[in-house]
Amino acid sequence: MHLNENLAKLTAKFEKATADKVKCQQEAESTARTISLANRLVGGLASENVRWAEAVGNFKSQESTLCGDVLLITAFVSYLGYFTKRYRVELMENTWRPYLSQLKVSIPVTPGLDPLTMLMDDADIAAWQNEGLPADRMSTENATILTSYIWTLERALSTGEVVLIENLEEVVDPVLGPLLGRETIKKGRYIKIGDKECEYSPDFRLILHTKLANPHYQPEMQAQCTLINFTVTRDGLEDQLLASVVSMERPDLEELKSNLTKQQNLLSRLSSASGNFGDKITLTTKNIIND
């Protein structure tokens, strides 16, 4: 009986030792595979070390030219869209670059800076050409400028900023159609601009400005927008001059008008008060005393 118990204990210890041995062998094999993969990875990336070192050096050198590069590219997007290829080259190479270098405190710019390489990559340009964009540089620059304009709309739409588009003609860019019509999708959270769905912020505002004295817009656009005529008229100028004369000749009336306006504002605050009404009364009393 005692012999059988000892045999059972020894058998259990042997099985446990065998299981531990198998587990250790598996861990050793896994560690060996990991080390092998790590060595292969290190060997494969060894050639990248030179490229990374060069990239670090380039980034450090770009620190001194970053402001000038951004300034030049911003001017390219903002002002050159109107001009032909000849005048674009003239402005970039013979006007703006020399001007930046001849300032009292010169602004360094990367030699041979190409706005296209900074704003777009070859994959995007190839995609445009596959969709029918001509392969000449002028067309590529135009598409890049237009894309930058759309980027501004996309960013403002998602962050709730205000966008002002000046000097609008009677024909409106079709890309603005979904914005004007508030064509939201996905439960009103997104608006499609071009081929991209952009998150829509309720705080976003789009202001279109035109210098046309009597513009003729399509009826659907007039239904989508609020049209306001800010043209200065003779009557409007007379009212402005009269207000200026009154403020100069009768400052007491101007002060009375200002006080009445303040009182009206305080009454409006009281009528719309919420929360602790006592705090509102204290605030109003202080304002009246100060006024």
mmCIF file of C-alpha atoms in Angstrom, residues 237-247:
data_model
loop_
_atom_site.group_PDB
_atom_site.id
_atom_site.type_symbol
_atom_site.label_atom_id
_atom_site.label_comp_id
_atom_site.label_asym_id
_atom_site.label_seq_id
_atom_site.Cartn_x
_atom_site.Cartn_y
_atom_site.Cartn_z
ATOM 1 C CA LEU A 237 -25.613 108.644 -46.297
ATOM 2 C CA GLU A 238 -27.947 111.406 -45.111
ATOM 3 C CA ASP A 239 -28.916 109.354 -42.053
ATOM 4 C CA GLN A 240 -25.275 108.648 -41.238
ATOM 5 C CA LEU A 241 -24.306 112.315 -41.589
ATOM 6 C CA LEU A 242 -27.299 113.377 -39.488
ATOM 7 C CA ALA A 243 -26.318 110.950 -36.726
ATOM 8 C CA SER A 244 -22.741 112.287 -36.793
ATOM 9 C CA VAL A 245 -23.949 115.903 -36.600
ATOM 10 C CA VAL A 246 -26.282 115.137 -33.686
ATOM 11 C CA SER A 247 -23.507 113.385 -31.758
#
